[in-house]
Structure formats: C-alpha cells, structure tokens
C-alpha cells in the first residue's frame, strides 16, 4: 500500500514514504526530477525551492509525508509556463547565472515574485529574493532579470 498520494507536475504519484523521506529526495531520488538542487539541506540556501499547492517551499526540510494530497511543481513542470519562459530568457540576457546551481530555486522564487508583486521595484525584489543564496554572487543580474520581466508584463 502506498503511504502517500500526491500530484507532481500534474501527474498522480503514489509512493511509500518512510517518515524521514524529504520532498527533495522524493523528487530527485525516486522520481529523477533533478532540476531541484540540494545545497545546504537545512532550509537556508533556497536551491531546493519547489511549489507546493502553488506556494514556494524548501523541499529539503519538507517531509514527503507532509505533502500527502498536495500538488507539487518542480522546475520541470514549469517548462512551458509563460512567466518561466520570460524569466529564463531574461536570466540569459542579464547574465543572471554562472555555475547555475542556485538557478532552479531562483527561478521558482522569481516566478512567485513576478506573479505576486507586479509593482515590485528592485529593492523589493532584492528583499523577496533574500532567502535564495548564490555562491557565484550573481545577485545583480538576477535582480535585473526579474525586474525586466515585471516591467515587460506591466507593458
Ligand atoms: Fe534546501 Fe538549501 S538545500 S534550503
Ligand atoms: Fe552559481 Fe548561483 S550561479 S550558485
């Protein structure tokens, strides 16, 4: 008998989930959705950010069992999302990534900022993104890219 039933990127998933299995390990190890990266594994860096019922969540400190009945979206599930497409292009234009390790979490969080705060200025974007760390210190390009998408959506 599966322990948990959830939807991942729109697909119904049934899995056995020991109590300590994290959502990040469920995605990466069981479902091979490796766009979700693991950095600190203690809820600090934001590299593992995914959406759970539409809300950004750190999957390294969310137990899989706690996601029973919920809808999870990883970066793979947002491939054709129009905001994500705009963000990917803007990240490229603004050189918003170097090694790319932080980028999946940055993109998930950036999409949330774009949709939730259509009037955000660079200072607000910086505040909203402050929970996502980049080891390559590419913050300026990241903020510029997100701001560019917000401005373009404002028309
Ligand atoms: Fe989850 Fe760093 S790996 S917050
Ligand atoms: Fe290397 Fe952010 S681009 S950690």
Tab-separated table of C-alpha atoms and ligand atoms in Angstrom:
chain	number	residue	atom	x	y	z
A	1	UNK	CA	0.000	0.000	0.000
A	2	UNK	CA	1.384	3.453	-0.851
A	3	UNK	CA	1.822	5.783	2.097
A	4	UNK	CA	1.257	8.993	0.183
A	5	UNK	CA	-0.617	10.176	-2.869
A	6	UNK	CA	0.217	13.493	-4.405
A	7	UNK	CA	0.458	15.156	-7.755
A	8	UNK	CA	3.884	16.055	-9.121
A	9	UNK	CA	3.924	18.294	-12.178
A	10	UNK	CA	0.348	17.277	-12.881
A	11	UNK	CA	0.965	13.546	-12.637
A	12	UNK	CA	-0.640	11.445	-9.903
A	13	UNK	CA	2.054	9.772	-7.794
A	14	UNK	CA	1.700	7.022	-5.208
A	15	UNK	CA	4.756	6.245	-3.126
A	16	UNK	CA	5.802	4.525	0.027
A	17	UNK	CA	7.416	7.202	2.131
A	18	UNK	CA	9.312	6.476	5.303
A	19	UNK	CA	8.820	9.239	7.835
A	20	UNK	CA	12.216	10.859	7.246
A	21	UNK	CA	11.987	10.979	3.424
A	22	UNK	CA	12.144	14.609	2.350
A	23	UNK	CA	10.255	16.050	-0.582
A	24	UNK	CA	13.614	16.857	-2.215
A	25	UNK	CA	14.718	13.221	-2.002
A	26	UNK	CA	11.348	12.028	-3.261
A	27	UNK	CA	11.698	14.296	-6.305
A	28	UNK	CA	15.353	13.615	-7.009
A	29	UNK	CA	15.915	10.013	-5.943
A	30	UNK	CA	12.540	8.394	-6.585
A	31	UNK	CA	11.162	10.463	-9.463
A	32	UNK	CA	14.520	11.506	-11.007
A	33	UNK	CA	13.446	15.148	-11.198
A	34	UNK	CA	16.926	16.506	-10.677
A	35	UNK	CA	16.255	20.145	-11.537
A	36	UNK	CA	15.586	20.526	-7.826
A	37	UNK	CA	19.040	21.091	-6.366
A	38	UNK	CA	20.277	20.456	-2.861
A	39	UNK	CA	22.714	22.919	-1.336
A	40	UNK	CA	22.629	23.386	2.409
A	41	UNK	CA	19.942	20.763	3.170
A	42	UNK	CA	18.915	22.806	6.194
A	43	UNK	CA	16.485	25.334	4.806
A	44	UNK	CA	18.911	28.219	4.327
A	45	UNK	CA	20.018	28.487	0.685
A	46	UNK	CA	16.794	28.095	-1.306
A	47	UNK	CA	18.338	25.898	-4.018
A	48	UNK	CA	15.699	23.226	-3.379
A	49	UNK	CA	12.673	25.531	-3.697
A	50	UNK	CA	9.609	23.991	-5.361
A	51	UNK	CA	5.911	24.881	-5.346
A	52	UNK	CA	3.527	23.028	-3.060
A	53	UNK	CA	-0.070	23.958	-3.752
A	54	UNK	CA	1.334	26.988	-5.572
A	55	UNK	CA	3.463	28.253	-2.698
A	56	UNK	CA	7.294	28.216	-2.687
A	57	UNK	CA	8.577	25.622	-0.237
A	58	UNK	CA	12.060	24.405	0.696
A	59	UNK	CA	11.873	20.790	-0.270
A	60	UNK	CA	14.913	19.811	1.820
A	61	UNK	CA	13.049	20.469	5.046
A	62	UNK	CA	9.560	19.417	3.931
A	63	UNK	CA	8.842	15.775	4.622
A	64	UNK	CA	7.293	13.942	1.692
A	65	UNK	CA	4.635	12.558	4.005
A	66	UNK	CA	3.538	16.110	4.778
A	67	UNK	CA	2.732	16.560	1.077
A	68	UNK	CA	0.118	13.815	1.024
A	69	UNK	CA	-2.802	15.090	-1.038
A	70	UNK	CA	-0.941	18.175	-2.266
A	71	UNK	CA	0.184	19.362	-5.689
A	72	UNK	CA	3.915	19.761	-6.169
A	73	UNK	CA	5.523	21.597	-9.077
A	74	UNK	CA	9.225	21.435	-9.738
A	75	UNK	CA	11.092	23.361	-12.391
A	76	UNK	CA	10.499	20.531	-14.869
A	77	UNK	CA	6.760	21.092	-14.589
A	78	UNK	CA	7.096	24.764	-15.456
A	79	UNK	CA	8.971	24.275	-18.704
A	80	UNK	CA	6.186	25.773	-20.830
A	81	UNK	CA	4.895	28.234	-18.255
A	82	UNK	CA	4.901	31.690	-19.937
A	83	UNK	CA	6.306	33.520	-16.911
A	84	UNK	CA	9.043	30.941	-16.575
A	85	UNK	CA	9.850	31.222	-20.268
A	86	UNK	CA	10.178	35.003	-19.867
A	87	UNK	CA	12.352	34.569	-16.781
A	88	UNK	CA	14.651	32.057	-18.451
A	89	UNK	CA	15.179	34.440	-21.369
A	90	UNK	CA	15.749	37.391	-19.011
A	91	UNK	CA	18.234	35.393	-16.895
A	92	UNK	CA	20.170	34.695	-20.084
A	93	UNK	CA	20.046	38.307	-21.265
A	94	UNK	CA	21.128	39.695	-17.899
A	95	UNK	CA	23.804	37.081	-17.206
A	96	UNK	CA	21.902	36.042	-14.101
A	97	UNK	CA	23.677	32.742	-13.682
A	98	UNK	CA	27.204	31.498	-13.587
A	99	UNK	CA	27.515	27.875	-12.399
A	100	UNK	CA	23.720	27.594	-12.370
A	101	UNK	CA	23.500	25.633	-9.140
A	102	UNK	CA	21.189	28.120	-7.445
A	103	UNK	CA	19.217	28.818	-10.624
A	104	UNK	CA	16.294	26.366	-10.297
A	105	UNK	CA	15.422	27.722	-6.862
A	106	UNK	CA	15.981	31.280	-8.047
A	107	UNK	CA	13.629	30.777	-10.997
A	108	UNK	CA	10.868	29.221	-8.903
A	109	UNK	CA	11.103	32.054	-6.376
A	110	UNK	CA	11.389	34.700	-9.114
A	111	UNK	CA	8.209	33.440	-10.762
A	112	UNK	CA	6.421	33.741	-7.445
A	113	UNK	CA	7.635	37.344	-7.073
A	114	UNK	CA	6.592	38.255	-10.631
A	115	UNK	CA	3.080	36.878	-10.128
A	116	UNK	CA	2.558	38.068	-6.561
A	117	UNK	CA	4.158	41.522	-6.735
A	118	UNK	CA	3.512	43.123	-10.134
A	119	UNK	CA	4.585	46.525	-8.787
A	120	UNK	CA	7.826	45.378	-7.185
A	121	UNK	CA	10.862	47.609	-7.635
A	122	UNK	CA	14.454	46.343	-7.467
A	123	UNK	CA	14.657	46.952	-3.700
A	124	UNK	CA	11.537	44.872	-3.087
A	125	UNK	CA	12.747	42.154	-5.434
A	126	UNK	CA	16.034	42.036	-3.541
A	127	UNK	CA	14.141	41.638	-0.272
A	128	UNK	CA	11.899	38.900	-1.674
A	129	UNK	CA	14.862	37.005	-3.107
A	130	UNK	CA	17.000	37.364	0.021
A	131	UNK	CA	16.283	33.792	1.059
A	132	UNK	CA	17.929	32.405	-2.075
A	133	UNK	CA	21.705	32.296	-1.959
A	134	UNK	CA	24.069	32.305	-4.919
A	135	UNK	CA	27.617	31.083	-4.335
A	136	UNK	CA	28.739	32.834	-7.502
A	137	UNK	CA	27.406	36.164	-6.184
A	138	UNK	CA	25.382	36.841	-9.293
A	139	UNK	CA	22.747	38.834	-7.481
A	140	UNK	CA	22.780	41.986	-9.593
A	141	UNK	CA	21.909	40.180	-12.813
A	142	UNK	CA	19.242	38.149	-11.051
A	143	UNK	CA	17.509	41.255	-9.690
A	144	UNK	CA	17.766	42.990	-13.075
A	145	UNK	CA	16.319	39.969	-14.870
A	146	UNK	CA	13.335	39.694	-12.551
A	147	UNK	CA	12.711	43.431	-12.730
A	148	UNK	CA	12.850	43.320	-16.531
A	149	UNK	CA	10.145	40.638	-16.604
A	150	UNK	CA	7.965	42.625	-14.201
A	151	UNK	CA	8.356	45.768	-16.329
A	152	UNK	CA	7.585	43.897	-19.541
A	153	UNK	CA	4.407	42.449	-18.019
A	154	UNK	CA	3.327	45.936	-16.962
A	155	UNK	CA	3.552	46.875	-20.632
B	1	LIG	FE1	17.079	23.375	0.856
B	1	LIG	FE2	19.335	24.784	0.953
B	1	LIG	S1	19.004	22.821	0.082
B	1	LIG	S2	17.322	25.400	1.538
B	2	LIG	FE1	26.464	29.606	-9.143
B	2	LIG	FE2	24.302	30.865	-8.270
B	2	LIG	S1	25.081	30.815	-10.307
B	2	LIG	S2	25.457	29.431	-7.212
